[in-house]
Amino acid sequence: MIRAVSDSDHAAIWAILEPVIRAGETLAVPRDLNRDDALALWLSPERTVRVLEEDGAVLGIFYIRANQSGGGRHVANAGYVTAQHATGRGVARRMCAASLDLARELSFSAMQYNLVISTNSRAVRLWQTMGFAIVGTLPKAFVHPEAGPVDAFVMHRLL
Amino acid sequence: MIRAVSDSDHAAIWAILEPVIRAGETLAVPRDLNRDDALALWLSPERTVRVLEEDGAVLGIFYIRANQSGGGRHVANAGYVTAQHATGRGVARRMCAASLDLARELSFSAMQYNLVISTNSRAVRLWQTMGFAIVGTLPKAFVHPEAGPVDAFVMHRLL
């Protein structure tokens, strides 16, 4: 089930975000970001946020928002985080599909990911199967804690 | 002369921004953005802002900021606006050069422009002469008031 966030989800959301933020391998946020700042970022007013719940447990969170304003406001941006204990179960795929539906509902006509880390090959492949194309390669745009500076991709699809 | 902004520059800055915002051809901001919101956006705390002054008149404004945070914080982003009455005099070129110097001073190691409108061919060529490469093409990412949906470029250079 994909649903909106309520205040009672904050602990579950932080439990999902914290290990991914601390790992620093996929999200471009400070690895030492604290709970309040992380929740403020993820639940900021310009984002429309949903969680994926299964058997009463929150297994993932995603947002969509306008990637630009003015003449660029028809393109959505989105981000997804799956609970580490729930990877490999199609959570990200279901969230991506839901985000595409939500973006259409909100009258966006395209979706763009600004910084897909090239070492995150599982995500790159998944977004490709969901209809996204790599439309740009940003040289050494991300400093991976293990691999060092690695490329990142801009990925895009029409809705 | 390239210098920091003071409160007494606000009228000059708005005089530069307003016609460019109203035209809606190059900047992804709402065409009806008002003065206070435009100044708040341009002078927001995460931006380092400079103006180009010549013979006591402000002819251009630019900002630089981190394009991403965390593992992406080494890449700067910048934006430039030249006074409409001062185009063709090398103002944008001088601002670009100054922004690259400033980015190096602030320890950035690359500069990325996220949305260079393809119809703004003068800017595209200028950035290319300043060492930027087109690293991505965003299909129909900008709705131009005359041309309709047009592509935009992601442009990048190392510092």
Tab-separated table of C-alpha atoms in Angstrom:
chain	number	residue	atom	x	y	z
A	1	MET	CA	0.000	0.000	0.000
A	2	ILE	CA	1.225	3.448	-0.995
A	3	ARG	CA	-0.032	6.194	1.280
A	4	ALA	CA	0.649	9.699	2.538
A	5	VAL	CA	2.859	10.288	5.574
A	6	SER	CA	1.488	10.921	9.038
A	7	ASP	CA	3.358	12.263	12.059
A	8	SER	CA	3.395	8.781	13.544
A	9	ASP	CA	5.601	7.612	10.646
A	10	HIS	CA	8.559	9.765	11.606
A	11	ALA	CA	10.353	7.072	13.610
A	12	ALA	CA	9.918	4.538	10.827
A	13	ILE	CA	11.057	7.029	8.185
A	14	TRP	CA	14.173	7.893	10.160
A	15	ALA	CA	14.906	4.201	10.676
A	16	ILE	CA	14.889	3.837	6.874
A	17	LEU	CA	16.841	6.989	6.110
A	18	GLU	CA	19.535	6.865	8.781
A	19	PRO	CA	21.565	3.862	7.567
A	20	VAL	CA	21.366	5.024	3.942
A	21	ILE	CA	22.470	8.548	4.852
A	22	ARG	CA	25.278	7.203	7.073
A	23	ALA	CA	26.490	4.895	4.293
A	24	GLY	CA	26.800	7.892	1.950
A	25	GLU	CA	26.771	5.740	-1.170
A	26	THR	CA	23.587	6.743	-2.939
A	27	LEU	CA	22.175	10.021	-1.566
A	28	ALA	CA	23.845	13.411	-1.920
A	29	VAL	CA	23.229	14.535	1.640
A	30	PRO	CA	25.753	14.988	4.462
A	31	ARG	CA	26.551	11.629	6.037
A	32	ASP	CA	26.227	13.167	9.503
A	33	LEU	CA	22.795	14.693	8.871
A	34	ASN	CA	20.770	14.446	12.069
A	35	ARG	CA	17.245	13.166	12.443
A	36	ASP	CA	15.523	16.549	12.617
A	37	ASP	CA	17.312	17.929	9.588
A	38	ALA	CA	16.770	14.733	7.614
A	39	LEU	CA	13.045	14.724	8.345
A	40	ALA	CA	12.804	18.455	7.582
A	41	LEU	CA	14.527	17.848	4.247
A	42	TRP	CA	12.446	14.839	3.292
A	43	LEU	CA	9.137	16.272	4.441
A	44	SER	CA	9.729	19.819	3.198
A	45	PRO	CA	6.626	21.594	1.864
A	46	GLU	CA	7.657	21.573	-1.809
A	47	ARG	CA	7.751	17.770	-1.787
A	48	THR	CA	4.836	15.393	-2.116
A	49	VAL	CA	5.810	12.386	-0.017
A	50	ARG	CA	4.487	8.841	0.101
A	51	VAL	CA	5.474	5.709	1.997
A	52	LEU	CA	5.122	2.095	0.970
A	53	GLU	CA	3.556	0.037	3.735
A	54	GLU	CA	3.317	-3.743	3.821
A	55	ASP	CA	1.780	-5.724	6.674
A	56	GLY	CA	1.777	-2.606	8.833
A	57	ALA	CA	5.478	-1.873	8.302
A	58	VAL	CA	6.861	1.078	6.352
A	59	LEU	CA	9.369	-0.378	3.863
A	60	GLY	CA	10.145	2.650	1.751
A	61	ILE	CA	9.662	6.350	1.257
A	62	PHE	CA	9.688	8.541	-1.812
A	63	TYR	CA	9.046	12.136	-2.794
A	64	ILE	CA	8.230	13.947	-5.952
A	65	ARG	CA	8.525	17.671	-6.575
A	66	ALA	CA	8.985	20.097	-9.453
A	67	ASN	CA	12.603	19.887	-10.572
A	68	GLN	CA	12.639	23.509	-11.717
A	69	SER	CA	10.122	26.327	-11.657
A	70	GLY	CA	8.876	28.728	-14.308
A	71	GLY	CA	9.394	27.306	-17.775
A	72	GLY	CA	10.800	24.103	-16.261
A	73	ARG	CA	7.982	23.339	-13.827
A	74	HIS	CA	6.429	20.572	-15.962
A	75	VAL	CA	9.315	18.224	-15.143
A	76	ALA	CA	9.128	16.294	-11.889
A	77	ASN	CA	12.001	15.075	-9.774
A	78	ALA	CA	11.774	12.154	-7.370
A	79	GLY	CA	13.833	10.279	-4.838
A	80	TYR	CA	13.348	6.881	-3.230
A	81	VAL	CA	14.764	5.091	-0.219
A	82	THR	CA	14.073	1.463	0.586
A	83	ALA	CA	14.532	0.007	4.071
A	84	GLN	CA	17.802	-1.914	4.035
A	85	HIS	CA	16.108	-5.055	5.380
A	86	ALA	CA	13.583	-4.961	2.544
A	87	THR	CA	15.825	-4.716	-0.503
A	88	GLY	CA	15.300	-7.214	-3.314
A	89	ARG	CA	11.546	-7.358	-2.832
A	90	GLY	CA	10.458	-4.900	-5.502
A	91	VAL	CA	9.908	-2.030	-3.091
A	92	ALA	CA	11.802	0.502	-5.212
A	93	ARG	CA	10.059	-0.686	-8.372
A	94	ARG	CA	6.638	-0.277	-6.790
A	95	MET	CA	7.558	3.164	-5.440
A	96	CYS	CA	8.848	4.228	-8.850
A	97	ALA	CA	5.628	3.107	-10.543
A	98	ALA	CA	3.583	4.944	-7.910
A	99	SER	CA	5.682	8.081	-8.334
A	100	LEU	CA	5.084	8.063	-12.087
A	101	ASP	CA	1.330	7.792	-11.492
A	102	LEU	CA	1.474	10.549	-8.889
A	103	ALA	CA	3.482	12.784	-11.214
A	104	ARG	CA	0.867	12.339	-13.941
A	105	GLU	CA	-1.900	13.134	-11.434
A	106	LEU	CA	-0.052	16.316	-10.533
A	107	SER	CA	0.115	17.202	-14.255
A	108	PHE	CA	3.840	16.759	-14.717
A	109	SER	CA	4.801	15.640	-18.215
A	110	ALA	CA	8.279	14.224	-17.544
A	111	MET	CA	10.397	12.905	-14.695
A	112	GLN	CA	14.088	13.617	-14.224
A	113	TYR	CA	16.593	12.185	-11.748
A	114	ASN	CA	19.460	14.616	-11.302
A	115	LEU	CA	22.152	12.482	-9.712
A	116	VAL	CA	21.985	8.701	-10.050
A	117	ILE	CA	25.334	7.447	-8.749
A	118	SER	CA	26.969	5.272	-11.399
A	119	THR	CA	28.147	2.721	-8.828
A	120	ASN	CA	24.525	2.183	-7.799
A	121	SER	CA	24.114	-0.168	-10.745
A	122	ARG	CA	21.053	-1.914	-9.343
A	123	ALA	CA	19.210	1.414	-9.317
A	124	VAL	CA	20.462	2.417	-12.776
A	125	ARG	CA	19.185	-0.859	-14.249
A	126	LEU	CA	15.887	-0.608	-12.417
A	127	TRP	CA	15.226	2.933	-13.647
A	128	GLN	CA	16.060	1.777	-17.183
A	129	THR	CA	13.496	-1.018	-16.941
A	130	MET	CA	11.025	1.628	-15.743
A	131	GLY	CA	11.492	3.595	-18.954
A	132	PHE	CA	14.214	6.019	-17.958
A	133	ALA	CA	17.135	6.814	-20.252
A	134	ILE	CA	20.527	8.156	-19.281
A	135	VAL	CA	20.482	11.625	-20.863
A	136	GLY	CA	23.641	12.922	-19.231
A	137	THR	CA	26.825	11.755	-17.532
A	138	LEU	CA	28.306	14.031	-14.873
A	139	PRO	CA	32.032	13.339	-14.613
A	140	LYS	CA	33.190	12.478	-11.088
A	141	ALA	CA	30.128	14.213	-9.692
A	142	PHE	CA	29.936	12.111	-6.530
A	143	VAL	CA	32.574	11.180	-3.992
A	144	HIS	CA	31.776	7.633	-2.969
A	145	PRO	CA	33.132	6.667	0.459
A	146	GLU	CA	34.761	3.497	-0.912
A	147	ALA	CA	35.222	4.104	-4.635
A	148	GLY	CA	36.174	7.789	-4.452
A	149	PRO	CA	35.043	10.195	-7.189
A	150	VAL	CA	32.601	8.429	-9.514
A	151	ASP	CA	30.368	9.560	-12.361
A	152	ALA	CA	26.688	10.223	-11.875
A	153	PHE	CA	23.886	10.034	-14.397
A	154	VAL	CA	21.002	12.302	-15.257
A	155	MET	CA	18.063	10.031	-16.085
A	156	HIS	CA	14.829	11.068	-17.750
A	157	ARG	CA	11.542	9.792	-19.076
A	158	LEU	CA	8.399	11.316	-20.461
A	159	LEU	CA	5.113	10.603	-18.670
B	1	MET	CA	34.978	45.474	-11.116
B	2	ILE	CA	33.499	42.360	-9.539
B	3	ARG	CA	32.323	42.897	-5.985
B	4	ALA	CA	30.000	41.629	-3.277
B	5	VAL	CA	26.426	42.875	-3.038
B	6	SER	CA	25.335	45.570	-0.602
B	7	ASP	CA	21.801	46.497	0.399
B	8	SER	CA	22.036	49.613	-1.743
B	9	ASP	CA	22.330	47.404	-4.842
B	10	HIS	CA	18.836	45.948	-4.550
B	11	ALA	CA	17.188	48.443	-6.898
B	12	ALA	CA	19.900	47.937	-9.515
B	13	ILE	CA	19.686	44.161	-9.181
B	14	TRP	CA	15.927	44.164	-9.583
B	15	ALA	CA	16.239	46.458	-12.616
B	16	ILE	CA	18.491	43.792	-14.173
B	17	LEU	CA	16.423	40.775	-13.140
B	18	GLU	CA	12.906	42.035	-13.826
B	19	PRO	CA	12.974	42.192	-17.646
B	20	VAL	CA	14.781	38.861	-17.885
B	21	ILE	CA	12.305	37.187	-15.530
B	22	ARG	CA	9.339	38.742	-17.346
B	23	ALA	CA	10.703	37.583	-20.719
B	24	GLY	CA	10.808	33.988	-19.430
B	25	GLU	CA	13.252	32.880	-22.108
B	26	THR	CA	16.371	31.956	-20.163
B	27	LEU	CA	15.655	31.559	-16.439
B	28	ALA	CA	13.507	28.817	-14.914
B	29	VAL	CA	11.632	31.065	-12.529
B	30	PRO	CA	7.989	32.147	-12.634
B	31	ARG	CA	7.559	35.030	-15.082
B	32	ASP	CA	5.384	36.871	-12.559
B	33	LEU	CA	7.884	36.584	-9.690
B	34	ASN	CA	7.736	39.785	-7.668
B	35	ARG	CA	10.636	41.922	-6.540
B	36	ASP	CA	10.800	40.660	-2.961
B	37	ASP	CA	10.681	37.000	-3.940
B	38	ALA	CA	13.204	37.500	-6.727
B	39	LEU	CA	15.657	39.237	-4.404
B	40	ALA	CA	15.090	36.607	-1.710
B	41	LEU	CA	15.833	33.880	-4.268
B	42	TRP	CA	18.901	35.531	-5.717
B	43	LEU	CA	20.354	36.634	-2.384
B	44	SER	CA	19.476	33.474	-0.453
B	45	PRO	CA	22.046	32.421	2.156
B	46	GLU	CA	23.303	29.349	0.309
B	47	ARG	CA	24.407	31.494	-2.611
B	48	THR	CA	27.597	33.538	-2.890
B	49	VAL	CA	26.615	36.528	-5.004
B	50	ARG	CA	28.686	39.081	-6.891
B	51	VAL	CA	27.849	41.986	-9.164
B	52	LEU	CA	29.833	43.396	-12.058
B	53	GLU	CA	30.130	47.164	-11.802
B	54	GLU	CA	31.462	49.457	-14.506
B	55	ASP	CA	31.691	53.249	-14.171
B	56	GLY	CA	29.495	53.091	-11.080
B	57	ALA	CA	26.713	51.087	-12.764
B	58	VAL	CA	25.813	47.489	-11.969
B	59	LEU	CA	25.733	45.659	-15.318
B	60	GLY	CA	25.374	42.079	-14.172
B	61	ILE	CA	24.847	39.730	-11.266
B	62	PHE	CA	25.856	36.141	-10.687
B	63	TYR	CA	25.760	33.554	-7.938
B	64	ILE	CA	27.585	30.388	-7.177
B	65	ARG	CA	26.530	27.686	-4.743
B	66	ALA	CA	27.028	23.980	-4.146
B	67	ASN	CA	24.928	22.111	-6.708
B	68	GLN	CA	24.413	19.159	-4.374
B	69	SER	CA	25.411	18.383	-0.797
B	70	GLY	CA	27.111	15.397	0.812
B	71	GLY	CA	29.091	13.424	-1.750
B	72	GLY	CA	28.163	15.945	-4.433
B	73	ARG	CA	29.211	19.126	-2.623
B	74	HIS	CA	32.467	19.583	-4.577
B	75	VAL	CA	30.524	20.633	-7.687
B	76	ALA	CA	29.462	24.260	-7.932
B	77	ASN	CA	26.459	25.646	-9.740
B	78	ALA	CA	26.217	29.211	-10.998
B	79	GLY	CA	23.809	31.557	-12.714
B	80	TYR	CA	24.364	34.880	-14.458
B	81	VAL	CA	22.151	37.732	-15.587
B	82	THR	CA	23.384	40.642	-17.670
B	83	ALA	CA	21.545	43.954	-17.835
B	84	GLN	CA	19.646	44.014	-21.112
B	85	HIS	CA	21.170	47.366	-22.101
B	86	ALA	CA	24.686	45.957	-21.586
B	87	THR	CA	24.583	42.795	-23.693
B	88	GLY	CA	27.347	42.258	-26.253
B	89	ARG	CA	30.005	43.914	-24.085
B	90	GLY	CA	31.572	40.829	-22.530
B	91	VAL	CA	29.723	41.180	-19.230
B	92	ALA	CA	28.664	37.515	-19.097
B	93	ARG	CA	32.131	36.361	-20.099
B	94	ARG	CA	33.744	38.388	-17.318
B	95	MET	CA	31.198	37.148	-14.793
B	96	CYS	CA	31.791	33.571	-15.875
B	97	ALA	CA	35.560	33.945	-15.495
B	98	ALA	CA	35.080	35.513	-12.068
B	99	SER	CA	32.713	32.743	-11.005
B	100	LEU	CA	35.267	30.105	-11.953
B	101	ASP	CA	37.920	31.884	-9.875
B	102	LEU	CA	35.492	32.235	-6.985
B	103	ALA	CA	34.542	28.570	-7.200
B	104	ARG	CA	38.209	27.570	-7.006
B	105	GLU	CA	38.688	29.885	-4.014
B	106	LEU	CA	35.761	28.172	-2.319
B	107	SER	CA	37.412	24.793	-3.022
B	108	PHE	CA	34.956	23.520	-5.599
B	109	SER	CA	36.520	21.220	-8.172
B	110	ALA	CA	33.934	21.438	-10.951
B	111	MET	CA	31.128	23.686	-12.171
B	112	GLN	CA	27.795	22.471	-13.524
B	113	TYR	CA	24.947	24.378	-15.155
B	114	ASN	CA	21.735	22.428	-14.764
B	115	LEU	CA	19.445	23.997	-17.334
B	116	VAL	CA	20.938	25.959	-20.214
B	117	ILE	CA	18.044	26.606	-22.580
B	118	SER	CA	18.954	25.346	-26.045
B	119	THR	CA	17.421	28.371	-27.757
B	120	ASN	CA	19.807	30.611	-25.803
B	121	SER	CA	22.494	29.852	-28.351
B	122	ARG	CA	24.622	32.863	-27.498
B	123	ALA	CA	24.978	31.559	-23.939
B	124	VAL	CA	25.626	27.978	-25.056
B	125	ARG	CA	28.456	29.128	-27.331
B	126	LEU	CA	29.889	31.418	-24.661
B	127	TRP	CA	29.993	28.671	-22.054
B	128	GLN	CA	31.666	26.393	-24.587
B	129	THR	CA	34.382	28.980	-25.175
B	130	MET	CA	34.783	29.152	-21.392
B	131	GLY	CA	35.594	25.447	-21.260
B	132	PHE	CA	32.173	23.955	-20.609
B	133	ALA	CA	30.956	20.855	-22.409
B	134	ILE	CA	27.395	19.750	-22.975
B	135	VAL	CA	27.205	16.579	-20.859
B	136	GLY	CA	23.466	16.079	-21.076
B	137	THR	CA	20.447	17.024	-23.156
B	138	LEU	CA	17.119	17.279	-21.358
B	139	PRO	CA	14.319	16.682	-23.873
B	140	LYS	CA	11.744	19.492	-23.974
B	141	ALA	CA	12.765	20.521	-20.466
B	142	PHE	CA	11.815	24.170	-20.878
B	143	VAL	CA	8.665	25.798	-22.194
B	144	HIS	CA	9.829	28.853	-24.082
B	145	PRO	CA	7.172	31.590	-24.401
B	146	GLU	CA	7.686	31.839	-28.172
B	147	ALA	CA	9.217	28.528	-29.240
B	148	GLY	CA	7.220	26.258	-26.922
B	149	PRO	CA	8.864	23.158	-25.401
B	150	VAL	CA	12.590	23.190	-26.171
B	151	ASP	CA	15.543	21.094	-25.033
B	152	ALA	CA	17.884	22.234	-22.306
B	153	PHE	CA	21.507	21.317	-21.756
B	154	VAL	CA	23.477	20.263	-18.716
B	155	MET	CA	26.909	21.854	-19.089
B	156	HIS	CA	30.017	21.038	-17.065
B	157	ARG	CA	33.675	21.797	-16.652
B	158	LEU	CA	36.374	20.862	-14.209
B	159	LEU	CA	38.117	23.669	-12.297
